[in-house]
PDB file of C-alpha atoms in Angstrom:
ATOM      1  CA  UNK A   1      33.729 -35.200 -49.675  1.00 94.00           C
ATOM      2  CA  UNK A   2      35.345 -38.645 -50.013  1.00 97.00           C
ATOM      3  CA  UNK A   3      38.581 -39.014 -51.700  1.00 98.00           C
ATOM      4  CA  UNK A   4      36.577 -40.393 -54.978  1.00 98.00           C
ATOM      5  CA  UNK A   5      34.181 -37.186 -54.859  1.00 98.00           C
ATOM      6  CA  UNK A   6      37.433 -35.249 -55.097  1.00 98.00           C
ATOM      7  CA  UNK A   7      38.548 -36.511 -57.875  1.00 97.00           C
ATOM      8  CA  UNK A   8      35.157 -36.145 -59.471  1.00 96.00           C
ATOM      9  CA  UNK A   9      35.190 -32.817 -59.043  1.00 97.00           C
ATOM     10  CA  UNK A  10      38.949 -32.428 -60.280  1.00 96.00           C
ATOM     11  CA  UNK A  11      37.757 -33.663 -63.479  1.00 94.00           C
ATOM     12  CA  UNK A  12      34.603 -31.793 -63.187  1.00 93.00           C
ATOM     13  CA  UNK A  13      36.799 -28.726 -63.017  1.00 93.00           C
ATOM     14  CA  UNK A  14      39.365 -29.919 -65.678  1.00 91.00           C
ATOM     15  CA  UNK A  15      36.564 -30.377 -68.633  1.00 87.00           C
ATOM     16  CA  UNK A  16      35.394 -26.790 -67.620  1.00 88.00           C
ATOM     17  CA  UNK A  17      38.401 -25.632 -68.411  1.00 84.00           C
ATOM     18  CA  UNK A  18      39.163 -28.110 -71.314  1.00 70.00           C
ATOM     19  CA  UNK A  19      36.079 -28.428 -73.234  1.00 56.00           C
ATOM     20  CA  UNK A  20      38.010 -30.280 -76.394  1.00 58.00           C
ATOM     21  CA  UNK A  21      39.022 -33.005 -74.377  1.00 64.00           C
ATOM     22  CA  UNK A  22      42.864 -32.293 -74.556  1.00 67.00           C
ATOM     23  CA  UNK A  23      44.596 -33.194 -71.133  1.00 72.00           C
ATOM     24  CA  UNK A  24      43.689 -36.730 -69.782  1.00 83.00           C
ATOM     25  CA  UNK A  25      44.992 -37.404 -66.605  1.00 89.00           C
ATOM     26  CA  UNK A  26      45.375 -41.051 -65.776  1.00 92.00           C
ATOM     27  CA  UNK A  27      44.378 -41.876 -61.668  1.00 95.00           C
ATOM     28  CA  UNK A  28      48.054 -41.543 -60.375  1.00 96.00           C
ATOM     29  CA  UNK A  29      48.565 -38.729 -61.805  1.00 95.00           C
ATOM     30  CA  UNK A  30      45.562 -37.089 -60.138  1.00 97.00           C
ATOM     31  CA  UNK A  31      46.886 -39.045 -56.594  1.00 98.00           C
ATOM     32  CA  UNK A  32      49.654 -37.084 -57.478  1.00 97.00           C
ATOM     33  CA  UNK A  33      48.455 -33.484 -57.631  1.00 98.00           C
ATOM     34  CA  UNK A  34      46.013 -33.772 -54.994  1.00 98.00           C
ATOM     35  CA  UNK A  35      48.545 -35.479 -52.855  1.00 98.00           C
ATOM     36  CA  UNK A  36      50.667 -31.768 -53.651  1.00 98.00           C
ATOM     37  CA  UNK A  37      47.803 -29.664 -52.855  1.00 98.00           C
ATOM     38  CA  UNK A  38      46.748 -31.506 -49.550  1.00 98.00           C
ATOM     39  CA  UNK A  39      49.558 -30.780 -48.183  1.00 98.00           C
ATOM     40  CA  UNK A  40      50.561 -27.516 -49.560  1.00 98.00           C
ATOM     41  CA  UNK A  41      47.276 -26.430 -47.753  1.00 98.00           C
ATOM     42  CA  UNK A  42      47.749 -28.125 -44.589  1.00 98.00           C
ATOM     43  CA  UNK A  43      51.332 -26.120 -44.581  1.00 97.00           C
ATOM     44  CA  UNK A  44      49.979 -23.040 -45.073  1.00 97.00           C
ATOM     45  CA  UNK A  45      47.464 -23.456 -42.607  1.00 97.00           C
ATOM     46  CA  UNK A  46      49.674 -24.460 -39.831  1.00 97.00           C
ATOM     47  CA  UNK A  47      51.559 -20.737 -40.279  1.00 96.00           C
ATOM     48  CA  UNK A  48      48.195 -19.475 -38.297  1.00 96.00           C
ATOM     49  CA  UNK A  49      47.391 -22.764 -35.855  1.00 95.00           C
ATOM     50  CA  UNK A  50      48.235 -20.177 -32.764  1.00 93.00           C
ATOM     51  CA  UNK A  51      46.044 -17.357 -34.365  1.00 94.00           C
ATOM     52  CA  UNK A  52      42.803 -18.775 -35.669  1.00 95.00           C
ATOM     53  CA  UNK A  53      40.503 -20.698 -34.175  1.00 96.00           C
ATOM     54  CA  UNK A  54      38.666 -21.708 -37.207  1.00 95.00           C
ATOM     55  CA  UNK A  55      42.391 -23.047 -38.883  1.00 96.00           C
ATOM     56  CA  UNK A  56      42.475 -25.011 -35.551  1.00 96.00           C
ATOM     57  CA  UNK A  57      39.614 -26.970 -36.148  1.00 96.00           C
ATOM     58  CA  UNK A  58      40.446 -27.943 -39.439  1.00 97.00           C
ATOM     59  CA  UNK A  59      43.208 -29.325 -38.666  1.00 98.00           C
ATOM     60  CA  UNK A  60      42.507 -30.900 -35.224  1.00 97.00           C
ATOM     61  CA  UNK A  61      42.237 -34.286 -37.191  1.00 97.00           C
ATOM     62  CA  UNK A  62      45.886 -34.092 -37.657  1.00 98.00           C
ATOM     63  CA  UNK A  63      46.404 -33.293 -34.451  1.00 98.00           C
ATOM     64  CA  UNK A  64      48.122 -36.041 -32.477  1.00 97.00           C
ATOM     65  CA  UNK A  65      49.665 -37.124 -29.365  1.00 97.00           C
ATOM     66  CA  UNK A  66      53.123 -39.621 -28.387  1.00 97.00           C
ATOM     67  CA  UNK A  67      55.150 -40.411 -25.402  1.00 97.00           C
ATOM     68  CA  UNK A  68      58.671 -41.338 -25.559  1.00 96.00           C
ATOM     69  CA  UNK A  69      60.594 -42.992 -23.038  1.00 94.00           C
ATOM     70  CA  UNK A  70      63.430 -44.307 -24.552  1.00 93.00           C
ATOM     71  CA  UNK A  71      66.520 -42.366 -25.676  1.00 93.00           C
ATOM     72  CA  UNK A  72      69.584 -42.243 -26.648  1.00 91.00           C
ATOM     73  CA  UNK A  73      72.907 -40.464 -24.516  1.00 87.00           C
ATOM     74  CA  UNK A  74      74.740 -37.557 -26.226  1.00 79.00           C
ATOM     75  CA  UNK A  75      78.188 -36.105 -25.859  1.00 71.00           C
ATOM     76  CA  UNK A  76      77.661 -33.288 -28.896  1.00 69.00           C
ATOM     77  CA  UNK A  77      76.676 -30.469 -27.278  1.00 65.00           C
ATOM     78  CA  UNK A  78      76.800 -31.447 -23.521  1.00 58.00           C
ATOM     79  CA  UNK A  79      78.825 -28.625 -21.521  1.00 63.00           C
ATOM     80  CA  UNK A  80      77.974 -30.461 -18.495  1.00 60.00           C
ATOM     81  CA  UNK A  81      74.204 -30.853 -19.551  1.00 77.00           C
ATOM     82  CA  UNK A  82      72.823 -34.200 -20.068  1.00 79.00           C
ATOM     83  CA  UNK A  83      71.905 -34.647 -23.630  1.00 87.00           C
ATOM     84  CA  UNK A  84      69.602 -37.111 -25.119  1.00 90.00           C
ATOM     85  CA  UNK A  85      68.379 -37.687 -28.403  1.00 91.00           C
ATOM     86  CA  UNK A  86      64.450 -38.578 -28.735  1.00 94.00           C
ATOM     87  CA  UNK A  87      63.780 -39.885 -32.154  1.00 93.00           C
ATOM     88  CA  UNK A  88      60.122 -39.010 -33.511  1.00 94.00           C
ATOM     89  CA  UNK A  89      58.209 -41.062 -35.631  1.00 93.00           C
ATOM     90  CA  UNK A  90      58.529 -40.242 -39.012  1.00 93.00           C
ATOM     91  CA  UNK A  91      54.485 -39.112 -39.402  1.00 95.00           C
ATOM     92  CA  UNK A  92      55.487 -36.011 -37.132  1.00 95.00           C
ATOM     93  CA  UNK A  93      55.292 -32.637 -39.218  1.00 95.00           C
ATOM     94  CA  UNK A  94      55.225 -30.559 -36.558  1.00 95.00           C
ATOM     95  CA  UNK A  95      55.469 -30.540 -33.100  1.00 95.00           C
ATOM     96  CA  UNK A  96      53.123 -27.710 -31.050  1.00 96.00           C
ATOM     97  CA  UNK A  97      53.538 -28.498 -27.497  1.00 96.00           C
ATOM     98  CA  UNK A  98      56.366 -30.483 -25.706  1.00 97.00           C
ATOM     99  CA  UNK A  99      57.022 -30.907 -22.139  1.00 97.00           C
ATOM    100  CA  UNK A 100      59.507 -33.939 -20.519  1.00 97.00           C
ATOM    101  CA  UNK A 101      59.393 -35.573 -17.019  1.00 96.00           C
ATOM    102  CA  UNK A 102      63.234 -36.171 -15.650  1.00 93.00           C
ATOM    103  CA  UNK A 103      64.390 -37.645 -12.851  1.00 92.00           C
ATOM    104  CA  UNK A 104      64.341 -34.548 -10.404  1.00 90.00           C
ATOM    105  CA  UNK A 105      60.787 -33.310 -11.768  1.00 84.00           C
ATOM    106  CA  UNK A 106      57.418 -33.966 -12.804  1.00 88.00           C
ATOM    107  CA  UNK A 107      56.389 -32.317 -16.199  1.00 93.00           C
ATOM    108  CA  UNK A 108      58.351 -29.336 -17.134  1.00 95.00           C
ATOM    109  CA  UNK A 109      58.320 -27.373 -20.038  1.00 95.00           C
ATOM    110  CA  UNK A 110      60.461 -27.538 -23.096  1.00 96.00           C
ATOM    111  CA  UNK A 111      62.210 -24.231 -24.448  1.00 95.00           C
ATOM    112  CA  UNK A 112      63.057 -23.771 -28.360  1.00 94.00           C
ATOM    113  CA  UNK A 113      66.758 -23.085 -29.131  1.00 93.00           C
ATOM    114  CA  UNK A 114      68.766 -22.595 -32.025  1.00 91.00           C
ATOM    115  CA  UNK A 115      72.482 -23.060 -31.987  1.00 88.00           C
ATOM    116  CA  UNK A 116      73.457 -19.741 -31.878  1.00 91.00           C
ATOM    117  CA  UNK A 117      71.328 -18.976 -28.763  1.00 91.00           C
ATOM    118  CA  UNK A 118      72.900 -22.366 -27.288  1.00 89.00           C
ATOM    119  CA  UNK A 119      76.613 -20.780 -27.792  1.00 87.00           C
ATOM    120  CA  UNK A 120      75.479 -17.863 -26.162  1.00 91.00           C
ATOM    121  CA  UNK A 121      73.540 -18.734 -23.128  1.00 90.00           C
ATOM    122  CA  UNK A 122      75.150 -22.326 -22.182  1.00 87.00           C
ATOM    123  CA  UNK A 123      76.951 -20.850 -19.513  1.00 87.00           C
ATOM    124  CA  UNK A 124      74.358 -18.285 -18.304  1.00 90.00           C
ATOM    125  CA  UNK A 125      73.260 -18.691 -14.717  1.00 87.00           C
ATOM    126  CA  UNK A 126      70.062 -17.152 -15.920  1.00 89.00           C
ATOM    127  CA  UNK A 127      69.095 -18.416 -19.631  1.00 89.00           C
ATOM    128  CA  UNK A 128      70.902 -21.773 -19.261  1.00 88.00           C
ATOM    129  CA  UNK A 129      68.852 -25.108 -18.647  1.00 90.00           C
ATOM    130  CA  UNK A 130      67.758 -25.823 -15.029  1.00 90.00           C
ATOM    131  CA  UNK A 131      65.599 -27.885 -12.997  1.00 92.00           C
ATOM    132  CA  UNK A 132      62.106 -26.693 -13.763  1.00 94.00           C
ATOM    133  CA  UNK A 133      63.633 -26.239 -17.534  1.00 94.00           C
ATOM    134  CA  UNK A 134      64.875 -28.307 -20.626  1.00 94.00           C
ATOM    135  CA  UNK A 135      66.338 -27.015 -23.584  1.00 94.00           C
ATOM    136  CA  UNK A 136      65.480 -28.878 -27.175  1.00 94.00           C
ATOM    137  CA  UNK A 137      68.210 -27.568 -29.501  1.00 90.00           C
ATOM    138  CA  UNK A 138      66.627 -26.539 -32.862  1.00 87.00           C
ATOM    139  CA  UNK A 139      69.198 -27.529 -35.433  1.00 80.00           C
ATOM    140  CA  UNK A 140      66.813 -26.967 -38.412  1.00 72.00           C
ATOM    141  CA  UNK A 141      66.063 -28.803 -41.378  1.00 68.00           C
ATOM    142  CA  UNK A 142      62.590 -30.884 -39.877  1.00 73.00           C
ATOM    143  CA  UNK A 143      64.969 -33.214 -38.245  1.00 81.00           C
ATOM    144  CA  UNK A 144      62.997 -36.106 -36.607  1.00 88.00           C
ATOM    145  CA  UNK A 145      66.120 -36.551 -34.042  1.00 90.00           C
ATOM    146  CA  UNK A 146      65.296 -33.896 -31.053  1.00 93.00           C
ATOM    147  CA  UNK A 147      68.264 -32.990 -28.767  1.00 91.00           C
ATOM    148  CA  UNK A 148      67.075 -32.539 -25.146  1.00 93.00           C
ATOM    149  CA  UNK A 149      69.672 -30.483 -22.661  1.00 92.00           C
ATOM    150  CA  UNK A 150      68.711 -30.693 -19.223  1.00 91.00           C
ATOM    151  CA  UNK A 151      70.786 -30.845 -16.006  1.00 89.00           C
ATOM    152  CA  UNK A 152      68.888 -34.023 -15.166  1.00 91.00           C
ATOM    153  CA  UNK A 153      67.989 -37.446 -17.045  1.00 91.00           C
ATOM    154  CA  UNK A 154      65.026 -37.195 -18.813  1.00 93.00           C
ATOM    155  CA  UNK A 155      62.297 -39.775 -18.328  1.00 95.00           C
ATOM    156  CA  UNK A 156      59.667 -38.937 -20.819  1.00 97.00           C
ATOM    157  CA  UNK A 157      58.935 -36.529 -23.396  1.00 97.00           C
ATOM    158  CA  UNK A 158      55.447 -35.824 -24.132  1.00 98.00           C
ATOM    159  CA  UNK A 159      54.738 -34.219 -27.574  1.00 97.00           C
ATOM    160  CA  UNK A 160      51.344 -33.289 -29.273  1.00 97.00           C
ATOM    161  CA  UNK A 161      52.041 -32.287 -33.116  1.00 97.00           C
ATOM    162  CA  UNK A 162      50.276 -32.224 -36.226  1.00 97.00           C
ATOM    163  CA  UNK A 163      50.859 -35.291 -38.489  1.00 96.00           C
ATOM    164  CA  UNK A 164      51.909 -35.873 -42.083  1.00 96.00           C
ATOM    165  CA  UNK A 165      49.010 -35.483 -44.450  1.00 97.00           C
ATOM    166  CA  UNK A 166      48.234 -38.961 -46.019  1.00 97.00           C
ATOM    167  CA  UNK A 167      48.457 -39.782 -49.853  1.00 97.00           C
ATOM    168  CA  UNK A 168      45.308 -39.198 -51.564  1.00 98.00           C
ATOM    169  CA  UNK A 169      43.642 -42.288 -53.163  1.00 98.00           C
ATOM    170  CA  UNK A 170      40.990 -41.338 -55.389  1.00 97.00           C
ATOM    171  CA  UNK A 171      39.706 -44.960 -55.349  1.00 97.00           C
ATOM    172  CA  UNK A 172      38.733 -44.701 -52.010  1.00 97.00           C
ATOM    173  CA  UNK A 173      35.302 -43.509 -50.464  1.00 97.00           C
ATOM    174  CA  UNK A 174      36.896 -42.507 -47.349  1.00 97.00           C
ATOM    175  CA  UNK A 175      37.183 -38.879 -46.550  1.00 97.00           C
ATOM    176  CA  UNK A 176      40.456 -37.032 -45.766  1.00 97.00           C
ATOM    177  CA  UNK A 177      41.289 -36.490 -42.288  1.00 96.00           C
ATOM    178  CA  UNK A 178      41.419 -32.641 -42.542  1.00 97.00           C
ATOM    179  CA  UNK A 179      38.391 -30.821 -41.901  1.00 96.00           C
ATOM    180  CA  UNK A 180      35.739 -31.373 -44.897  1.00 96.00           C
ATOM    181  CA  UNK A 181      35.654 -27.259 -44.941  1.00 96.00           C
ATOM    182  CA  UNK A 182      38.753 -27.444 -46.675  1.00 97.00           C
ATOM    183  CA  UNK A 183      38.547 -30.258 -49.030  1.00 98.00           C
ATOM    184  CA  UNK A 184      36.960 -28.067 -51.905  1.00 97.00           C
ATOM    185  CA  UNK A 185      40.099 -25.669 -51.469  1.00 98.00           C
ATOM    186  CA  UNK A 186      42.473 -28.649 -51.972  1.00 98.00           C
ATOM    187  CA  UNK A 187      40.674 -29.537 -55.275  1.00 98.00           C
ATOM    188  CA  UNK A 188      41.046 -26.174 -56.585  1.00 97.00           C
ATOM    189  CA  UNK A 189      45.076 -25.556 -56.131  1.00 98.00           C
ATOM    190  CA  UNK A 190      45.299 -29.085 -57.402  1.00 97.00           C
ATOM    191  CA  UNK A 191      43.478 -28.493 -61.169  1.00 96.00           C
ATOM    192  CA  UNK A 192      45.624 -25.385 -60.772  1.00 95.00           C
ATOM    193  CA  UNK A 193      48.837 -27.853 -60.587  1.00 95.00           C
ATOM    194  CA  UNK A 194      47.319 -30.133 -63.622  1.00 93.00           C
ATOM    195  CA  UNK A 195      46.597 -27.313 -65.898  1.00 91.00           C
ATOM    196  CA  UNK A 196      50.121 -25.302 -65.115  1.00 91.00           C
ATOM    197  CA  UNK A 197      51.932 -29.012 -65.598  1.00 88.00           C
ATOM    198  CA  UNK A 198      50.130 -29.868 -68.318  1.00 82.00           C
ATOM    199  CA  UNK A 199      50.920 -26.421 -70.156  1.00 80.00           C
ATOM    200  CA  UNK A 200      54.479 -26.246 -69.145  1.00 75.00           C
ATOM    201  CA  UNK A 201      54.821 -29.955 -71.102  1.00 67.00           C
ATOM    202  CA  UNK A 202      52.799 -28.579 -74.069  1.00 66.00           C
ATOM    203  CA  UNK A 203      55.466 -25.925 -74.103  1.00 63.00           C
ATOM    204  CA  UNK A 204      58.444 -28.039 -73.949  1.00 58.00           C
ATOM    205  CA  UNK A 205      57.149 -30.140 -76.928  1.00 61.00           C
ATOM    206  CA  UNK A 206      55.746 -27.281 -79.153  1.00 56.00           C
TER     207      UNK A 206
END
């Protein structure tokens, strides 16, 4: 349904539930709410990308791809490596594959690693960064700043990842990206949001 369908039915579902009328909801406010839900959902979802087929196709529409070439030299955590920092555009929710091109390889694949395993393993001739092998230091938090440690200067980095769910505009008759299979599920958990905000400011004034 289009963005304007979806708010229809939000305030379809809101008179069901308030027949006398009580709880108005002006249009930002419902932007709002279904803004929450969409992406609420699409986080949820993304917990089972690598498990479900069905989850993957709705939300291939969010799937994207980017190349970066430029970056940025590091000395924090270098131990000989060569670090660079890749900066991703801010749309970037999360990233799913990742390989880089350097200067001694064609594409090569990017391992995961959190701090701890970086103190650990830095200096093993077996874990530690090589060639055919670059390390993207995970140091948590979303950061949109990804540290690559390779032993050789990195050329490229080639992400696909699934992107930021827009704001909803219920004045529009375009449809969400995500999957249409979906959109119906979004609507529901966001009259669930109205009617517990609503309720909880009843409360407070009562």
């Amino acid at each position: 349904m289009t963005q304007r369908e979806m708010n229809e039915s939000f305030l379809a579902q809101i008179h069901n539930f308030d027949v006398d009328s009580e709880y108005q909801f002006q249009t930002h406010e419902v932007n709002i709410f279904l803004t929450k839900a969409y992406r609420e959902v699409v986080n949820e979802l993304y917990k089972e990308f690598e498990k479900s087929e069905r989850i993957r196709k709705v939300l291939n529409p969010l799937v994207k791809s980017a190349q970066i070439g430029s970056f940025t030299t590091s000395t924090t955590y270098s131990n000989a490596y060569t670090v660079n920092l890749a900066s991703l555009d801010p749309e970037v929710l999360y990233v799913l594959t990742e390989e880089v091109t350097t200067t001694a390889a064609t594409k090569i694949p990017v391992k995961v690693v959190t701090l701890d395993s970086y103190t650990a393993n830095k200096d093993n001739p077996f874990k530690k960064p090589y060639k055919e092998l670059v390390w993207r230091l995970d140091i948590g938090g979303g950061s949109l700043t990804h540290y690559l440690i390779s032993t050789y200067t990195p050329t490229s980095y080639y992400i696909t990842y699934l992107q930021q769910p827009e704001e909803v505009d219920v004045t529009s008759t375009v449809s969400l990206k995500i999957n249409k299979d979906v959109h119906k599920d979004i609507v529901d958990r966001a009259v669930q949001h109205a009617l517990l905000a609503k309720q909880t400011n009843k409360n407070l004034k009562s």
